[in-house]
Amino acid sequence: MELKIDNGELKTSMIPEDFTDPQILYDKLIAMIKRYHPSGDISQIEKAYKIAYKAHDGQLRKSGEPYIIHPVCVCIILAELELDKETIVAGMLHDVVEDTVMTSEEIAAEFGDEVALLVDGVTKLTQLNYVADKVEVQAENLRKMFLAMAKDIRVILIKLADRLHNQRTMQYQTPEKQKEKSRETLDIYAPIADRLGISKVKVELDDLAFKYLEPDVYNDLVERIDKGRGRREEFIKQIVSEVDKHIKEAGIEATIDGRAKHYFSIYKKMITQNKKLEQIYDLFAVRIIVDTERECYTALGVIHEIYKPIPGHFKDYIAMPKPNNYQSLHTTLIGSQGQPFEIQIRTYEMHRTAEYGIAAHWKYKENQYGHNTADSEEEKLAWLRRILEWQRDMSDNKEFLSLLKSDLDLFSDHVYCFTKDGDVKNLPADSTPIDFAYAVHSAVGNKMVGARVNGNLVPIEYKLQNGDRVEIITSQNSRGPSRDWLSIVKSTQAKNKINQWFRSQYKEENIIKGKELLANYCKAQGINLYELIKPEYTDTCKKKYGFKDWDSVLAAVGHGGLKEGQVINKLQSDYRKKNPTSPTDKDILEAVNGSTATAGAQQNKAASVRSKNGIVVAGIDDVSVRFSKCCNPVPGDEIIGFVTRGRGVSIHRTDCINMMNLSEADRHRIIEAEWQVSPEGKDNELYDAEIIIYANDRMGLLLEITKVFTELKIDVKSMNIRTSKQGIATINVGFAICGVEALHEVTKKIRQIEGIKDIQRTQA
């Protein structure tokens, strides 16, 4: 619960009580939306509520409440963040696909593709099922989450609201589940909310997770803080009154309020600063909100005239924003009665960003608030792009999880250092010149031989300080980074780039590792590797992945560029084509009855039936066939079918990561499928495809890329462009195409454009 004092009046933010009537909560939701949304049309939300109510009818939560209360409360949290109606509708339906019989296609038909994409994204984050240890499960879940976020950041906003409501009702779970979910909340979800700048959600997630992870510490802290609550509230009222008087006398229009610090924030300071509760100065804070940045500094001068500041307790986050773009002036002062307290000074715009983060800049608000939404969103998502780069660069889930938790670590402070040209680099506390070099560019880090700080030569393990001016000394004769650097550097970016360098340099070691990975994978799956690595099978595998020899394929597996399962699936597919097996009577009977075909029946071309989509599915007649959106197969791709529960067969590429990561329990659902050209002219049908282009950013690049599509008469459906600080442009292009040959023609022509580094097909 958050304490606020506006104009001397005590206020608290309220959370709906348990067992509230769903209709009362829904009416509250609609009232909230109408207060902030420019459109009064709530028909889509009304329809979503009715569908969700009917779909969840008869379902109960652990508390015994009707299940519909959960999606409505999730939508209330989203409405508190003032999100658009599509997000509210998706929040209302986020459990419908997972828990009921309604499909994504039906949601798209009722509410449009945008809502269906959001619901599908949230559903994927909860439907993952891996047979592995918990670290592997968590890492794979996170990989999926960040890919979903990259497609539409609203997916994670819905997921955060879902997690917040679940944490609010955690008392109905078992103690084991309480600790498990709260640890995940504290390690992952609260830091993500922090990185997106949504303090409203972040601080409550922190406190609720703290409550279940350390119940004794939490209750003791609450009791000790509550003992002096009345006295502190009186003190805050007095400070607010004094500050208000002096700010008005200075001719500054401002809103002034007081608030108590959150429990986890206090506990974190006690731990990190090794202090007792009595030594924490800022148990409460006064906030001054003004119109302009100049007035922030004017107000600071006024405050320092009437109260004595405590040395070393002033922070200027306006000139040096936090990594999540938080801006404010913080100063700790001594009150007239000798009581220390904190004052935060910011503009109204800074306050909106601090409270709502990326949600403060949603698309329909641009005209209302005059924001440039694209720029603010890009700044917020710089860290997300970095995480997606890690996903491409590493196959080790445990390494990925370690780097991710390091990057999201709430306890790590930052230092701000300058290049010789005056550019600011924001690095974790205790960073070294090596971290700084890789923050400038990976090529600078790889060629680094020394560093100067403030004009003086320093050792590479020197710990950078705020305000240091750093110059990196490089040499073309450098042999590259040392493995010892991995134990010196602090930033996750530097660790990843150093590991990446070693992966590319040591091909022989990677070949040996690749052989081991393939052998171990086949041993675990009961596959005879020696039957698969004959030239007639490896040659097609090399051609598919664009390698000149088999050793290059092994090296790619060794350093994580290819998954071992991906390669084995391809080899097995070629082996089965040349070594078909005859179906048994049981296989044929199962196929006739519409059951999931077994491996023998899958190989039987005679039993194959063509669907309306131009797909031949082995052993199953009169079946609904749909193309999966995770890998977007097009004619010419090697494909397989997956028998879903109640939704027919979904068609995937054989190298689809979702298929390679299937549990043993689900692998029997894979059936054989292939393309078949229709005599009625179906070969002119268009299919959705998407590629990712990586290129050196330059003037005219986008024009040349779009020119390729225009010349080939290909209809571009979507395009999304992001540019990293290192000048690398990442361009996602979605388009309609007739087959894989046309796709190869597109990529061939784009590769001829100056500055193109790589082109990949997308994978969910």
XYZ file of N, CA and C in Angstrom, residues 255-383:
387
model
N 3.267 20.783 -7.774
C 2.483 19.827 -6.988
C 3.433 19.160 -6.008
N 3.049 19.127 -4.739
C 3.940 18.585 -3.703
C 3.202 17.496 -2.941
N 3.825 16.336 -2.807
C 3.217 15.272 -2.012
C 4.295 14.523 -1.245
N 3.861 13.736 -0.265
C 4.778 12.945 0.542
C 4.420 11.484 0.442
N 5.406 10.602 0.584
C 5.136 9.168 0.499
C 6.120 8.409 1.374
N 5.659 7.283 1.903
C 6.539 6.389 2.649
C 7.256 5.473 1.658
N 8.507 5.130 1.930
C 9.248 4.210 1.070
C 8.664 2.799 1.190
N 8.792 2.024 0.145
C 8.284 0.657 0.157
C 9.207 -0.242 0.966
N 8.613 -1.304 1.523
C 9.347 -2.165 2.447
C 10.581 -2.790 1.801
N 10.436 -3.310 0.567
C 11.582 -3.960 -0.057
C 12.687 -2.956 -0.352
N 12.316 -1.737 -0.710
C 13.303 -0.688 -0.956
C 14.116 -0.406 0.309
N 13.427 -0.364 1.454
C 14.119 -0.137 2.727
C 15.019 -1.330 3.060
N 14.482 -2.530 2.894
C 15.243 -3.748 3.195
C 16.486 -3.837 2.308
N 16.343 -3.499 1.022
C 17.468 -3.554 0.098
C 18.585 -2.615 0.540
N 18.216 -1.417 1.014
C 19.235 -0.473 1.487
C 19.920 -0.986 2.745
N 19.148 -1.621 3.628
C 19.734 -2.179 4.847
C 20.772 -3.248 4.504
N 20.471 -4.070 3.495
C 21.375 -5.157 3.104
C 22.597 -4.623 2.365
N 22.357 -3.833 1.312
C 23.469 -3.389 0.462
C 24.384 -2.404 1.173
N 23.821 -1.571 2.085
C 24.633 -0.581 2.801
C 25.029 -1.044 4.204
N 24.602 -2.287 4.558
C 24.929 -2.863 5.862
C 24.560 -1.911 7.004
N 23.299 -1.460 6.983
C 22.835 -0.495 7.990
C 21.621 -1.045 8.727
N 21.404 -0.516 9.931
C 20.196 -0.828 10.686
C 19.073 0.092 10.222
N 17.832 -0.253 10.593
C 16.683 0.548 10.183
C 16.834 1.996 10.627
N 17.370 2.199 11.822
C 17.508 3.556 12.365
C 18.514 4.392 11.575
N 19.385 3.728 10.793
C 20.412 4.454 10.028
C 19.967 4.790 8.608
N 18.782 4.308 8.224
C 18.264 4.618 6.885
C 17.599 5.991 6.929
N 18.171 6.944 6.193
C 17.692 8.329 6.240
C 16.320 8.505 5.588
N 16.156 7.854 4.427
C 14.981 8.171 3.610
C 13.890 7.106 3.721
N 13.330 6.939 4.929
C 12.175 6.060 5.093
C 10.958 6.665 4.409
N 11.002 7.945 4.183
C 9.919 8.632 3.486
C 10.525 9.742 2.643
N 9.770 10.195 1.680
C 10.282 11.211 0.760
C 9.184 12.195 0.408
N 9.607 13.419 0.108
C 8.703 14.453 -0.387
C 9.020 14.656 -1.862
N 7.987 14.742 -2.676
C 8.169 14.870 -4.118
C 7.644 16.214 -4.587
N 8.451 16.930 -5.354
C 8.063 18.220 -5.939
C 7.992 18.030 -7.449
N 6.828 18.326 -8.037
C 6.648 18.159 -9.477
C 6.360 19.525 -10.096
N 7.200 19.903 -11.083
C 7.105 21.235 -11.699
C 6.948 21.096 -13.212
N 6.847 22.232 -13.893
C 6.573 22.209 -15.335
C 7.813 21.971 -16.184
N 8.939 22.598 -15.843
C 10.106 22.560 -16.721
C 11.346 22.056 -15.994
N 12.317 21.638 -16.786
C 13.585 21.166 -16.226
C 14.305 22.288 -15.489
N 14.229 23.519 -16.034
C 14.882 24.648 -15.369
C 14.299 24.873 -13.981
N 12.980 24.714 -13.840
C 12.338 24.900 -12.539
C 12.763 23.826 -11.539
N 13.181 22.648 -12.036
C 13.691 21.609 -11.128
C 14.911 22.122 -10.373
N 15.835 22.731 -11.113
C 17.066 23.212 -10.481
C 16.800 24.463 -9.635
N 15.822 25.290 -10.063
C 15.445 26.455 -9.250
C 14.858 25.996 -7.918
N 13.973 24.996 -7.983
C 13.370 24.460 -6.763
C 14.436 23.849 -5.860
N 15.445 23.200 -6.453
C 16.531 22.618 -5.660
C 17.265 23.706 -4.877
N 17.517 24.841 -5.537
C 18.173 25.956 -4.845
C 17.342 26.468 -3.678
N 16.027 26.556 -3.884
C 15.133 27.016 -2.811
C 15.194 26.056 -1.622
N 15.148 24.750 -1.908
C 15.158 23.728 -0.851
C 16.459 23.766 -0.067
N 17.576 23.923 -0.764
C 18.873 23.947 -0.077
C 19.069 25.225 0.736
N 18.272 26.245 0.474
C 18.319 27.465 1.298
C 17.653 27.249 2.648
N 16.581 26.447 2.691
C 15.813 26.318 3.940
C 16.190 25.075 4.743
N 16.782 24.033 4.070
C 17.209 22.830 4.784
C 18.677 22.549 4.472
N 19.368 21.975 5.441
C 20.783 21.664 5.269
C 20.924 20.303 4.581
N 21.589 20.250 3.407
C 21.755 18.956 2.726
C 22.825 18.098 3.409
N 22.639 16.786 3.371
C 23.637 15.859 3.903
C 24.675 15.602 2.816
N 25.965 15.859 3.083
C 27.012 15.676 2.055
C 27.014 14.252 1.498
N 27.201 14.149 0.172
C 27.283 12.848 -0.470
C 25.952 12.194 -0.757
N 24.847 12.901 -0.467
C 23.519 12.321 -0.673
C 22.706 13.121 -1.692
N 23.396 13.688 -2.696
C 22.698 14.373 -3.791
C 22.978 13.616 -5.090
N 21.901 13.304 -5.857
C 22.048 12.603 -7.128
C 21.255 13.334 -8.202
N 21.932 13.612 -9.311
C 21.289 14.296 -10.436
C 20.992 13.279 -11.532
N 19.781 12.708 -11.475
C 19.374 11.749 -12.501
C 18.740 12.441 -13.707
N 18.681 13.774 -13.683
C 18.204 14.498 -14.870
C 19.335 14.587 -15.889
N 20.510 15.045 -15.424
C 21.669 15.130 -16.319
C 22.180 13.745 -16.681
N 22.111 12.808 -15.719
C 22.574 11.430 -15.931
C 21.420 10.469 -15.643
N 20.499 10.240 -16.592
C 19.341 9.365 -16.328
C 19.773 7.944 -16.001
N 18.911 7.231 -15.269
C 19.145 5.816 -15.009
C 18.988 5.032 -16.315
N 19.442 3.766 -16.340
C 19.337 2.986 -17.585
C 17.911 2.862 -18.120
N 16.890 2.960 -17.254
C 15.502 2.858 -17.717
C 14.892 4.226 -18.024
N 15.762 5.249 -18.173
C 15.355 6.616 -18.522
C 14.684 7.369 -17.374
N 14.792 6.864 -16.150
C 14.265 7.573 -14.987
C 15.055 8.865 -14.804
N 14.320 9.980 -14.596
C 14.953 11.282 -14.381
C 14.351 11.963 -13.161
N 15.204 12.503 -12.323
C 14.750 13.211 -11.131
C 15.979 13.731 -10.404
N 15.793 14.755 -9.564
C 16.840 15.196 -8.641
C 16.541 14.605 -7.276
N 17.531 13.968 -6.642
C 17.365 13.409 -5.306
C 18.322 14.127 -4.353
N 17.808 14.614 -3.258
C 18.673 15.221 -2.243
C 18.156 14.852 -0.861
N 19.070 14.486 0.041
C 18.703 14.139 1.413
C 19.070 15.303 2.329
N 18.115 15.706 3.177
C 18.235 16.935 3.964
C 17.971 16.667 5.439
N 18.318 17.638 6.269
C 18.018 17.586 7.700
C 16.862 18.547 7.987
N 15.764 18.009 8.557
C 14.605 18.838 8.874
C 14.857 19.758 10.057
N 13.896 20.609 10.333
C 14.044 21.602 11.414
C 14.170 20.940 12.777
N 13.690 19.691 12.920
C 13.798 18.980 14.188
C 14.931 17.955 14.180
N 15.828 18.061 13.192
C 16.973 17.165 13.126
C 16.687 15.831 12.471
N 15.500 15.672 11.893
C 15.104 14.414 11.263
C 15.491 14.423 9.779
N 16.297 13.445 9.304
C 16.658 13.430 7.881
C 15.481 12.966 7.021
N 15.398 13.488 5.804
C 14.370 13.072 4.853
C 14.869 13.348 3.441
N 14.211 12.725 2.461
C 14.617 12.875 1.063
C 13.594 13.703 0.304
N 14.087 14.528 -0.620
C 13.212 15.260 -1.547
C 13.593 14.871 -2.972
N 12.567 14.582 -3.772
C 12.748 14.283 -5.194
C 12.075 15.389 -5.997
N 12.778 15.893 -6.996
C 12.255 16.998 -7.811
C 12.277 16.566 -9.275
N 11.141 16.700 -9.950
C 11.049 16.281 -11.350
C 9.947 17.065 -12.057
N 9.908 16.964 -13.391
C 8.820 17.583 -14.153
C 7.654 16.599 -14.232
N 6.493 17.110 -14.702
C 5.326 16.236 -14.861
C 5.613 15.126 -15.872
N 6.347 15.472 -16.931
C 6.688 14.473 -17.936
C 7.607 13.401 -17.346
N 8.606 13.829 -16.567
C 9.495 12.871 -15.898
C 8.705 11.985 -14.937
N 7.694 12.575 -14.275
C 6.894 11.808 -13.319
C 6.075 10.734 -14.042
N 5.482 11.099 -15.193
C 4.723 10.110 -15.965
C 5.636 8.964 -16.396
N 6.830 9.284 -16.854
C 7.773 8.255 -17.283
C 8.197 7.372 -16.116
N 8.398 7.989 -14.935
C 8.810 7.224 -13.751
C 7.718 6.271 -13.291
N 6.460 6.702 -13.358
C 5.351 5.882 -12.860
C 4.908 4.833 -13.873
N 4.823 5.235 -15.151
C 4.230 4.360 -16.161
C 5.238 3.780 -17.141
N 6.469 4.329 -17.163
C 7.497 3.805 -18.048
C 7.074 3.810 -19.497
N 7.313 2.700 -20.171
C 7.009 2.613 -21.597
C 5.513 2.729 -21.862
N 4.697 2.395 -20.856
C 3.243 2.496 -21.015
C 2.776 3.946 -21.085
N 3.640 4.894 -20.677
C 3.270 6.304 -20.718
C 3.299 6.869 -22.134
N 3.827 6.105 -23.077
C 4.033 6.628 -24.434
C 3.292 5.808 -25.471
N 2.066 5.373 -25.136
C 1.397 4.500 -26.096
C 0.858 5.271 -27.280
N 0.602 4.551 -28.385
C 0.429 5.191 -29.691
C -0.697 6.215 -29.748
N -1.876 5.903 -29.165
C -2.989 6.834 -29.327
C -2.817 8.072 -28.460
N -1.804 8.058 -27.544
C -1.596 9.211 -26.665
C -0.704 10.270 -27.307
N -0.147 9.977 -28.489
C 0.849 10.883 -29.062
C 0.292 12.291 -29.231
N -0.894 12.398 -29.815
C -1.487 13.720 -30.004
C -1.897 14.341 -28.672
N -2.323 13.477 -27.738
C -2.817 13.975 -26.454
C -1.710 14.625 -25.639
N -0.514 13.984 -25.645
C 0.569 14.482 -24.809
C 1.723 15.085 -25.601
N 1.673 14.944 -26.949
C 2.715 15.526 -27.777
C 4.037 14.790 -27.702
N 4.030 13.458 -27.464
C 5.272 12.707 -27.352
C 5.725 12.205 -28.712
N 7.025 12.015 -28.855
C 7.528 11.228 -29.964
C 7.642 9.797 -29.470
N 6.623 8.976 -29.717
C 6.564 7.643 -29.106
C 7.673 6.739 -29.616
N 8.039 6.872 -30.882
C 9.033 5.958 -31.438
C 10.370 6.106 -30.722
N 10.807 7.363 -30.526
C 12.102 7.595 -29.883
C 12.114 7.073 -28.459
N 11.072 7.385 -27.688
C 11.053 6.971 -26.282
C 10.999 5.458 -26.168
N 10.259 4.811 -27.065
C 10.153 3.359 -27.007
C 11.488 2.718 -27.372
N 12.169 3.278 -28.375
C 13.460 2.733 -28.770
C 14.469 2.812 -27.639
N 14.488 3.949 -26.910
C 15.410 4.095 -25.785
C 15.126 3.049 -24.719
N 13.846 2.836 -24.424
C 13.465 1.884 -23.388
C 13.866 0.451 -23.769
N 13.839 0.148 -25.077
C 14.021 -1.232 -25.511
C 15.442 -1.543 -25.958
N 16.391 -0.623 -25.701
C 17.781 -0.890 -26.081
C 18.292 -2.149 -25.394
N 17.945 -2.323 -24.137
C 18.394 -3.515 -23.393
C 17.750 -4.779 -23.953
